[in-house]
XYZ file of C-alpha atoms in Angstrom:
549
model
C 38.850 -39.140 -86.191
C 36.571 -36.810 -84.177
C 37.960 -33.381 -83.369
C 37.245 -31.703 -80.048
C 33.784 -30.180 -79.816
C 32.528 -31.948 -82.966
C 29.621 -34.348 -82.948
C 29.608 -37.726 -84.621
C 27.223 -36.445 -87.297
C 29.444 -33.476 -88.130
C 32.499 -35.697 -88.346
C 30.716 -38.114 -90.690
C 29.653 -35.273 -92.951
C 33.218 -33.975 -93.029
C 34.359 -37.394 -94.256
C 31.730 -37.503 -97.024
C 29.004 -39.468 -95.225
C 25.403 -38.415 -94.495
C 24.168 -39.865 -91.158
C 20.627 -41.105 -90.576
C 20.459 -39.964 -86.936
C 21.756 -36.808 -85.188
C 23.537 -38.319 -82.157
C 24.152 -42.057 -82.453
C 23.802 -43.031 -86.112
C 24.149 -46.699 -87.000
C 23.878 -46.210 -90.750
C 25.372 -43.519 -92.984
C 25.237 -43.033 -96.726
C 27.966 -41.752 -98.992
C 27.397 -38.204 -100.177
C 27.949 -39.229 -103.794
C 25.147 -41.832 -103.489
C 22.676 -39.286 -102.085
C 23.692 -36.783 -104.732
C 23.253 -39.434 -107.428
C 19.691 -40.109 -106.243
C 18.941 -36.361 -106.130
C 20.110 -35.889 -109.724
C 18.390 -39.056 -110.995
C 15.136 -38.175 -109.242
C 15.261 -34.693 -110.745
C 15.525 -36.169 -114.257
C 12.982 -38.965 -113.600
C 10.493 -38.189 -110.807
C 9.127 -41.750 -111.073
C 12.311 -42.996 -109.415
C 11.540 -43.410 -105.713
C 13.708 -44.132 -102.705
C 12.910 -47.826 -102.270
C 14.105 -49.094 -105.710
C 17.197 -46.910 -105.410
C 18.062 -48.347 -101.984
C 17.469 -51.854 -103.324
C 19.996 -51.097 -106.080
C 22.551 -49.968 -103.482
C 21.963 -53.182 -101.516
C 22.576 -55.255 -104.640
C 25.817 -53.373 -105.347
C 27.032 -53.995 -101.788
C 25.820 -57.597 -101.747
C 23.570 -57.261 -98.710
C 19.871 -58.143 -98.322
C 17.377 -55.283 -98.537
C 15.649 -54.252 -95.312
C 12.649 -51.945 -95.236
C 14.168 -49.730 -92.522
C 16.999 -48.843 -94.892
C 14.539 -46.879 -97.038
C 13.454 -44.881 -94.000
C 17.052 -44.192 -93.018
C 17.945 -43.144 -96.562
C 14.931 -40.809 -96.567
C 16.229 -39.154 -93.388
C 19.712 -38.808 -94.887
C 18.226 -37.372 -98.066
C 16.342 -34.715 -96.051
C 19.610 -33.841 -94.275
C 21.365 -33.545 -97.626
C 18.698 -31.206 -99.039
C 18.802 -29.134 -95.860
C 22.582 -28.747 -96.150
C 22.242 -27.649 -99.781
C 19.517 -25.168 -98.898
C 21.419 -23.585 -95.999
C 24.653 -23.455 -97.993
C 22.880 -21.751 -100.885
C 21.273 -19.307 -98.459
C 24.669 -18.339 -97.016
C 26.128 -17.876 -100.498
C 23.178 -15.744 -101.571
C 23.608 -13.603 -98.461
C 27.301 -13.018 -99.187
C 26.470 -12.135 -102.802
C 23.665 -9.847 -101.535
C 21.058 -11.868 -103.385
C 18.879 -12.506 -100.352
C 16.636 -9.500 -100.881
C 12.923 -9.983 -101.314
C 11.947 -10.824 -104.908
C 15.562 -11.028 -106.064
C 14.818 -14.260 -107.906
C 11.782 -12.691 -109.546
C 13.883 -9.778 -110.816
C 16.827 -11.948 -111.982
C 15.245 -15.226 -113.040
C 16.000 -15.173 -116.759
C 19.143 -13.605 -118.278
C 17.375 -12.766 -121.525
C 14.276 -11.291 -119.867
C 15.462 -9.507 -116.732
C 19.060 -8.504 -117.517
C 19.278 -5.021 -119.004
C 21.958 -3.598 -121.276
C 23.198 -0.026 -121.555
C 21.432 1.764 -124.361
C 19.002 -1.131 -124.788
C 16.105 -0.528 -127.155
C 12.712 -0.452 -125.464
C 10.516 -3.430 -126.297
C 6.736 -3.437 -126.406
C 6.628 -6.388 -124.002
C 9.627 -6.547 -121.720
C 8.705 -9.998 -120.446
C 6.243 -12.700 -121.486
C 5.193 -15.178 -118.806
C 2.737 -18.029 -118.501
C 1.196 -19.646 -115.431
C -0.599 -22.938 -115.084
C -1.540 -25.383 -112.376
C -2.985 -28.822 -111.740
C -4.653 -30.792 -108.966
C -2.461 -33.899 -108.920
C -1.457 -33.176 -105.302
C -5.081 -33.122 -104.192
C -5.166 -34.487 -100.657
C -8.250 -34.772 -98.417
C -7.940 -33.515 -94.841
C -8.682 -36.296 -92.351
C -10.513 -35.186 -89.193
C -11.696 -36.839 -86.021
C -15.486 -37.229 -85.534
C -17.612 -34.067 -85.342
C -17.645 -32.298 -81.986
C -19.812 -29.625 -80.358
C -18.602 -26.135 -79.539
C -19.696 -23.950 -76.608
C -22.929 -23.009 -78.403
C -23.793 -26.644 -79.065
C -23.137 -26.440 -82.816
C -21.302 -29.224 -84.611
C -17.806 -28.393 -85.791
C -15.154 -30.543 -87.537
C -12.954 -32.526 -85.215
C -9.215 -32.134 -84.852
C -7.059 -32.948 -87.837
C -5.497 -36.406 -87.913
C -2.743 -35.230 -90.215
C 0.810 -35.101 -88.886
C 2.023 -31.530 -88.777
C 4.597 -30.988 -91.509
C 6.766 -28.004 -90.619
C 9.342 -28.575 -93.376
C 10.457 -25.430 -95.175
C 11.672 -25.838 -98.739
C 13.441 -22.504 -98.512
C 14.519 -20.280 -101.360
C 12.539 -17.549 -103.083
C 11.093 -19.739 -105.802
C 8.257 -20.801 -103.529
C 5.419 -18.684 -102.240
C 4.812 -19.032 -98.519
C 1.465 -20.045 -97.021
C 1.053 -16.511 -95.658
C 1.409 -14.954 -99.115
C -1.041 -17.437 -100.603
C -3.583 -16.870 -97.833
C -3.666 -13.183 -98.716
C -5.801 -14.236 -101.703
C -8.112 -16.555 -99.778
C -11.851 -16.728 -100.402
C -12.629 -14.290 -97.619
C -10.337 -11.657 -99.081
C -11.736 -12.117 -102.601
C -15.266 -11.836 -101.263
C -14.456 -8.334 -100.044
C -12.683 -7.382 -103.270
C -15.091 -8.810 -105.886
C -17.093 -7.755 -107.766
C -15.517 -4.369 -108.320
C -17.226 -1.496 -110.000
C -17.679 2.221 -110.071
C -19.465 3.672 -107.051
C -22.479 5.741 -107.997
C -23.613 8.978 -106.375
C -26.006 7.029 -104.115
C -23.050 5.068 -102.728
C -23.921 1.797 -104.473
C -21.652 -0.127 -106.778
C -22.419 0.182 -110.475
C -21.851 -3.216 -112.125
C -22.186 -1.745 -115.629
C -18.922 0.184 -115.188
C -17.063 -3.100 -114.736
C -18.244 -5.795 -117.175
C -16.033 -8.389 -115.475
C -17.672 -7.924 -112.097
C -20.632 -10.185 -112.825
C -18.424 -12.833 -114.420
C -16.124 -13.103 -111.394
C -18.925 -13.684 -108.893
C -18.358 -17.414 -109.254
C -15.108 -16.981 -107.333
C -17.041 -16.205 -104.145
C -19.593 -18.961 -104.574
C -20.247 -20.688 -101.246
C -20.539 -24.141 -102.796
C -17.092 -23.833 -104.352
C -15.660 -22.577 -101.080
C -16.967 -25.633 -99.178
C -15.816 -27.997 -101.921
C -12.204 -26.784 -101.844
C -12.319 -26.628 -98.063
C -12.059 -30.417 -97.735
C -8.599 -30.453 -99.351
C -5.346 -29.717 -97.545
C -3.288 -29.547 -100.759
C -4.641 -29.138 -104.257
C -1.808 -28.814 -106.750
C 1.239 -27.121 -108.180
C 1.154 -23.682 -109.777
C 4.163 -22.750 -111.858
C 5.114 -19.494 -113.602
C 7.564 -19.582 -116.529
C 8.999 -16.989 -118.855
C 9.100 -17.571 -122.612
C 12.597 -19.079 -122.309
C 11.570 -21.750 -119.808
C 12.973 -20.182 -116.636
C 10.910 -20.626 -113.486
C 9.713 -17.309 -112.074
C 7.625 -18.452 -109.109
C 6.322 -21.799 -107.979
C 4.705 -23.708 -105.151
C 6.356 -27.114 -105.366
C 8.871 -27.838 -108.098
C 12.611 -28.398 -108.597
C 14.424 -26.900 -111.595
C 17.471 -28.241 -113.375
C 19.379 -24.991 -113.962
C 22.029 -26.632 -116.154
C 19.468 -28.012 -118.548
C 17.556 -24.727 -118.500
C 20.595 -22.662 -119.502
C 21.336 -25.120 -122.295
C 17.731 -24.914 -123.473
C 17.995 -21.112 -123.434
C 20.916 -21.208 -125.866
C 19.100 -23.734 -128.054
C 15.947 -21.605 -127.981
C 17.783 -18.461 -129.075
C 19.676 -20.228 -131.873
C 16.603 -22.028 -133.222
C 14.565 -18.832 -133.134
C 17.317 -16.986 -134.994
C 17.449 -19.572 -137.800
C 13.664 -19.696 -137.971
C 13.434 -15.943 -138.481
C 16.110 -16.114 -141.193
C 14.096 -18.767 -143.036
C 11.031 -16.533 -142.881
C 12.910 -13.537 -144.279
C 14.410 -15.656 -147.054
C 10.860 -16.459 -148.173
C 10.301 -12.890 -149.407
C 11.043 -13.672 -153.126
C 8.489 -16.499 -153.077
C 5.927 -14.124 -151.571
C 6.528 -11.549 -154.295
C 5.993 -14.224 -156.952
C 2.666 -15.225 -155.338
C 1.603 -11.572 -155.286
C 2.232 -11.304 -159.031
C 0.227 -14.493 -159.663
C -2.704 -13.229 -157.550
C -2.470 -9.696 -158.987
C -1.799 -8.032 -155.635
C -0.255 -4.621 -156.469
C 1.953 -3.950 -153.411
C 2.520 -4.652 -149.715
C 0.321 -1.721 -148.667
C -2.671 -3.707 -149.929
C -2.091 -6.258 -147.164
C -2.209 -3.508 -144.546
C -5.439 -2.145 -146.036
C -7.022 -5.613 -146.040
C -5.972 -6.091 -142.428
C -7.782 -2.880 -141.492
C -10.905 -4.069 -143.332
C -10.767 -7.472 -141.646
C -10.417 -5.837 -138.221
C -13.391 -3.556 -138.909
C -15.451 -6.561 -140.001
C -14.611 -8.563 -136.880
C -15.338 -5.589 -134.627
C -18.690 -5.232 -136.345
C -19.566 -8.785 -135.317
C -19.554 -7.787 -131.640
C -23.100 -6.478 -132.050
C -25.862 -5.995 -134.575
C -25.943 -2.727 -136.565
C -27.772 -0.072 -134.546
C -30.076 0.994 -137.384
C -31.210 -2.567 -138.084
C -31.643 -3.243 -134.372
C -33.928 -0.216 -134.006
C -35.935 -1.221 -137.069
C -36.459 -4.739 -135.740
C -37.355 -3.353 -132.329
C -39.847 -0.957 -133.942
C -41.449 -3.820 -135.873
C -41.712 -5.947 -132.717
C -43.276 -3.052 -130.802
C -45.800 -2.543 -133.604
C -46.774 -6.206 -133.272
C -47.153 -5.745 -129.519
C -49.190 -2.568 -130.081
C -51.502 -4.403 -132.443
C -52.020 -7.161 -129.873
C -52.677 -4.558 -127.157
C -55.204 -2.827 -129.421
C -57.081 -6.085 -129.998
C -57.097 -6.876 -126.268
C -58.393 -3.369 -125.517
C -61.138 -3.677 -128.160
C -62.288 -6.994 -126.664
C -62.330 -5.568 -123.136
C -64.182 -2.471 -124.353
C -66.773 -4.618 -126.119
C -67.405 -6.675 -122.991
C -67.717 -3.506 -120.918
C -70.339 -2.059 -123.258
C -72.381 -5.271 -123.469
C -72.737 -5.951 -119.715
C -75.918 -4.535 -118.160
C -77.676 -5.056 -114.828
C -80.092 -7.427 -116.569
C -77.549 -9.923 -117.965
C -75.020 -10.316 -115.189
C -77.259 -12.961 -113.524
C -76.186 -14.057 -110.056
C -72.540 -13.034 -110.096
C -71.506 -9.430 -110.638
C -68.896 -9.314 -113.416
C -68.803 -5.527 -113.545
C -65.701 -5.007 -111.416
C -63.680 -7.801 -113.042
C -64.526 -6.516 -116.508
C -63.694 -2.993 -115.465
C -60.315 -4.146 -114.133
C -59.619 -6.084 -117.315
C -60.409 -3.012 -119.401
C -58.164 -0.813 -117.264
C -55.210 -3.219 -117.611
C -55.722 -3.474 -121.361
C -55.792 0.306 -121.630
C -52.555 0.633 -119.592
C -50.759 -1.938 -121.781
C -51.923 -0.186 -124.921
C -50.744 3.214 -123.721
C -47.373 1.767 -122.672
C -46.825 0.103 -126.063
C -47.980 3.244 -127.874
C -45.461 5.354 -125.962
C -42.609 2.996 -126.899
C -43.658 2.990 -130.569
C -43.736 6.778 -130.651
C -40.248 6.951 -129.115
C -38.831 4.561 -131.728
C -40.510 6.525 -134.516
C -38.686 9.612 -133.328
C -35.313 7.835 -133.202
C -35.747 6.359 -136.686
C -37.204 9.549 -138.168
C -40.346 7.748 -139.410
C -43.178 10.090 -140.364
C -45.875 7.548 -141.224
C -46.418 4.524 -139.010
C -45.637 1.222 -140.686
C -48.410 -1.150 -141.714
C -48.314 -4.698 -143.001
C -48.445 -3.402 -146.570
C -45.464 -1.126 -146.041
C -42.206 -2.355 -147.718
C -40.226 -1.494 -144.580
C -42.517 -3.759 -142.575
C -41.737 -6.687 -144.875
C -37.991 -5.980 -144.658
C -38.190 -5.910 -140.853
C -40.082 -9.222 -140.837
C -37.273 -10.823 -142.844
C -34.613 -9.317 -140.564
C -36.335 -10.637 -137.434
C -36.668 -14.094 -138.950
C -33.022 -14.066 -140.032
C -31.878 -12.907 -136.592
C -33.764 -15.766 -134.977
C -32.210 -18.132 -137.495
C -28.703 -16.771 -136.935
C -28.989 -17.103 -133.163
C -30.113 -20.697 -133.501
C -27.252 -21.276 -135.930
C -24.705 -19.718 -133.551
C -25.929 -21.865 -130.676
C -25.839 -24.988 -132.807
C -22.342 -24.200 -134.077
C -21.127 -23.602 -130.530
C -22.356 -27.007 -129.372
C -21.040 -28.833 -132.440
C -17.570 -27.237 -132.220
C -17.445 -27.986 -128.496
C -18.321 -31.603 -129.269
C -15.479 -31.753 -131.824
C -12.981 -30.565 -129.216
C -14.223 -33.113 -126.667
C -13.890 -35.899 -129.234
C -10.338 -34.725 -129.932
C -9.518 -34.974 -126.209
C -10.734 -38.571 -126.099
C -8.189 -39.507 -128.772
C -5.227 -38.103 -126.849
C -2.631 -40.546 -125.578
C -2.165 -41.209 -121.845
C -5.804 -40.369 -121.205
C -7.001 -41.951 -117.967
C -10.062 -44.148 -117.700
C -11.883 -41.777 -115.346
C -11.358 -38.821 -117.665
C -12.547 -40.924 -120.621
C -15.685 -41.785 -118.672
C -16.231 -38.173 -117.650
C -15.904 -36.942 -121.244
C -18.251 -39.701 -122.390
C -20.958 -38.541 -119.978
C -20.472 -34.942 -121.086
C -20.828 -35.948 -124.741
C -24.032 -37.820 -123.974
C -25.573 -34.774 -122.299
C -24.254 -32.564 -125.083
C -25.873 -34.775 -127.737
C -29.274 -34.209 -126.148
C -28.704 -30.451 -126.152
C -27.673 -30.545 -129.820
C -30.857 -32.430 -130.771
C -32.986 -29.829 -128.963
C -31.237 -26.887 -130.635
C -31.340 -28.702 -133.985
C -35.156 -28.726 -133.883
C -35.222 -24.977 -133.205
C -32.745 -24.396 -136.020
C -34.814 -26.298 -138.576
C -37.977 -24.408 -137.580
C -36.189 -21.055 -137.893
C -34.658 -22.092 -141.232
C -38.075 -22.792 -142.768
C -39.474 -19.365 -141.816
C -36.908 -17.507 -143.924
C -37.903 -16.040 -147.262
C -35.339 -18.372 -148.813
C -35.624 -21.486 -146.622
C -32.341 -23.162 -145.743
C -31.894 -26.918 -146.197
C -32.831 -29.037 -143.209
C -29.992 -30.318 -141.035
C -30.226 -33.933 -139.903
C -28.787 -35.451 -136.746
C -26.990 -38.155 -138.745
C -25.082 -35.444 -140.620
C -24.194 -33.498 -137.463
C -22.624 -36.470 -135.669
C -20.313 -37.128 -138.627
C -18.614 -33.735 -138.292
C -15.087 -34.357 -137.078
C -13.236 -31.227 -138.223
C -14.005 -27.515 -138.117
C -13.840 -27.268 -141.899
C -16.778 -29.678 -142.104
C -19.057 -27.087 -140.503
C -19.439 -23.901 -142.548
C -19.275 -21.182 -139.897
C -19.388 -18.248 -142.306
C -22.143 -19.174 -144.743
C -25.019 -17.308 -143.058
C -23.452 -14.278 -141.423
C -24.737 -10.703 -141.759
C -22.268 -10.054 -144.554
C -21.000 -12.959 -146.600
C -17.335 -12.767 -145.670
C -16.416 -15.226 -148.388
C -16.941 -12.497 -150.998
C -14.261 -10.245 -149.479
C -10.836 -10.367 -151.202
C -8.998 -10.742 -147.899
C -11.068 -13.808 -146.968
C -9.783 -16.007 -149.792
C -7.475 -18.809 -148.555
C -4.679 -17.811 -150.928
C -4.894 -14.185 -149.821
C -4.905 -15.174 -146.149
C -1.773 -17.272 -146.691
C 0.017 -14.356 -148.361
C -1.028 -11.939 -145.619
C 0.203 -14.336 -142.935
C 3.533 -14.749 -144.695
C 3.972 -11.000 -145.164
C 3.286 -10.074 -141.543
C 5.454 -12.956 -140.317
C 8.309 -11.560 -142.373
C 7.738 -8.103 -140.904
C 7.779 -9.460 -137.352
C 10.747 -11.700 -138.190
C 12.859 -8.578 -138.710
C 11.793 -7.384 -135.275
C 12.540 -10.827 -133.861
C 16.084 -10.698 -135.283
C 16.790 -7.532 -133.293
C 15.253 -9.051 -130.184
C 17.221 -12.305 -130.530
C 20.503 -10.413 -130.850
C 19.637 -8.385 -127.770
C 18.654 -11.475 -125.772
C 21.797 -13.335 -126.834
C 23.900 -10.427 -125.598
C 21.997 -10.420 -122.311
C 22.502 -14.171 -121.872
C 26.251 -14.052 -122.551
C 27.040 -10.968 -120.452
C 25.075 -11.912 -117.357
C 26.415 -14.226 -114.647
C 26.499 -17.831 -115.917
C 27.349 -21.064 -114.103
C 31.049 -21.937 -114.102
C 30.456 -25.099 -116.116
C 28.867 -23.069 -118.896
C 31.798 -20.657 -119.072
C 34.072 -23.686 -119.320
C 32.384 -24.936 -122.472
C 31.936 -21.528 -124.110
C 35.607 -20.447 -124.120
């Protein structure tokens, strides 16, 4: 029955049917069937329209026709559009259509605030990640010439897709384009402007590192793609904050929130209940009190901060030694040039006049000597050295050992870096659901990495033999057998042998970890209680209230 002024499509929708055409539909689908596909597809994205329509045909006892899939796709788009517009109207009535409302009210436990709530160090923890599984190449017509006769890409062959997913979960194209390559090129690198009006890169250590973002090659590479991937932002409780292309099952998310809070609560209780066992371990290891753990933590932090650079005094001593070596070489070069200058006479220069070339060589040798001498004198002043070092001086011998050890340590660090990186790549190859192309790519990377390891291994063995106490030679056959980090001793040749520190012992580290976990578990208990209150007092779906009475 069609009421006056209503269209056929509107009448069908009123009777629980979704039409496949706006004016004269021949096929319509029951709303429950479209809703069933929407829910099933949300739980299993591998389920596509065609197998679902085939299932409907089997239930109705009719043969499957390919056009039915197209008609169901149209009806499904209509269904999603109705849901989107209905939700938009509801949000407007509830005054939830303001900009960034979803961002400010995404998670009950993160964004909902209580009266008299205790301030937390981090009000909200979020994570963002993306992928390139939607990578799609833009198809163009053949190259054409512009007014200046230059070749430009032809018109796009892609069908214009003006669909709008709606909602405030998704960032619009305009918002994304605000961070395009051209904009970043103007913004990066950033640094402090000097008095001359130039940008000082030293004031911003990240400036040099971010220059790769404005690399022209990268810009052209990404320019061939129309779509590249999905970027999703989640809070610690699994609620979606912002996204490009993703659906979220809010019912499952609210259930997971409750499960997350309960599991975290029991986990923190188990940690706190482990305090008697920790006290027993402290008595066995002769640790006097809990304050010792805090003191060891301070020592460990100071040690790790000291690894960021070499000690200044030792660096100056090694630099002074190296400059003395350079000064000695400059002195020998100057003596040779001076000797040649004194020997040459008008009788022995024969046909060619070597006077000017020898004079120039002597002048350059003198300039190098004076430059090295000036640097040596400056370092002597900084170090407070009264008598210049010689090869018989004990300080000279100590500096020689420090330079050799620094060379050895740098070779060791480089070798360790390559070996650990190789371990991680081998671990990736053993992961399940690893595609063939990625396996092949990792295999090529490992092959190139093996050549780099062999080259660094030769340098390492040479540097190891120069030490006053030569280190054992490392063989390639031993390196390739390393499969775990514990196989490669990363701390055996550091500036200070960390293994001798009390806080570096495995048993001590385990006790320190347990103690600080217990301390943070007490903080977590307070946070869990606060988050549980937030989750139960904020607006919940009706179905959740039904099951929580």
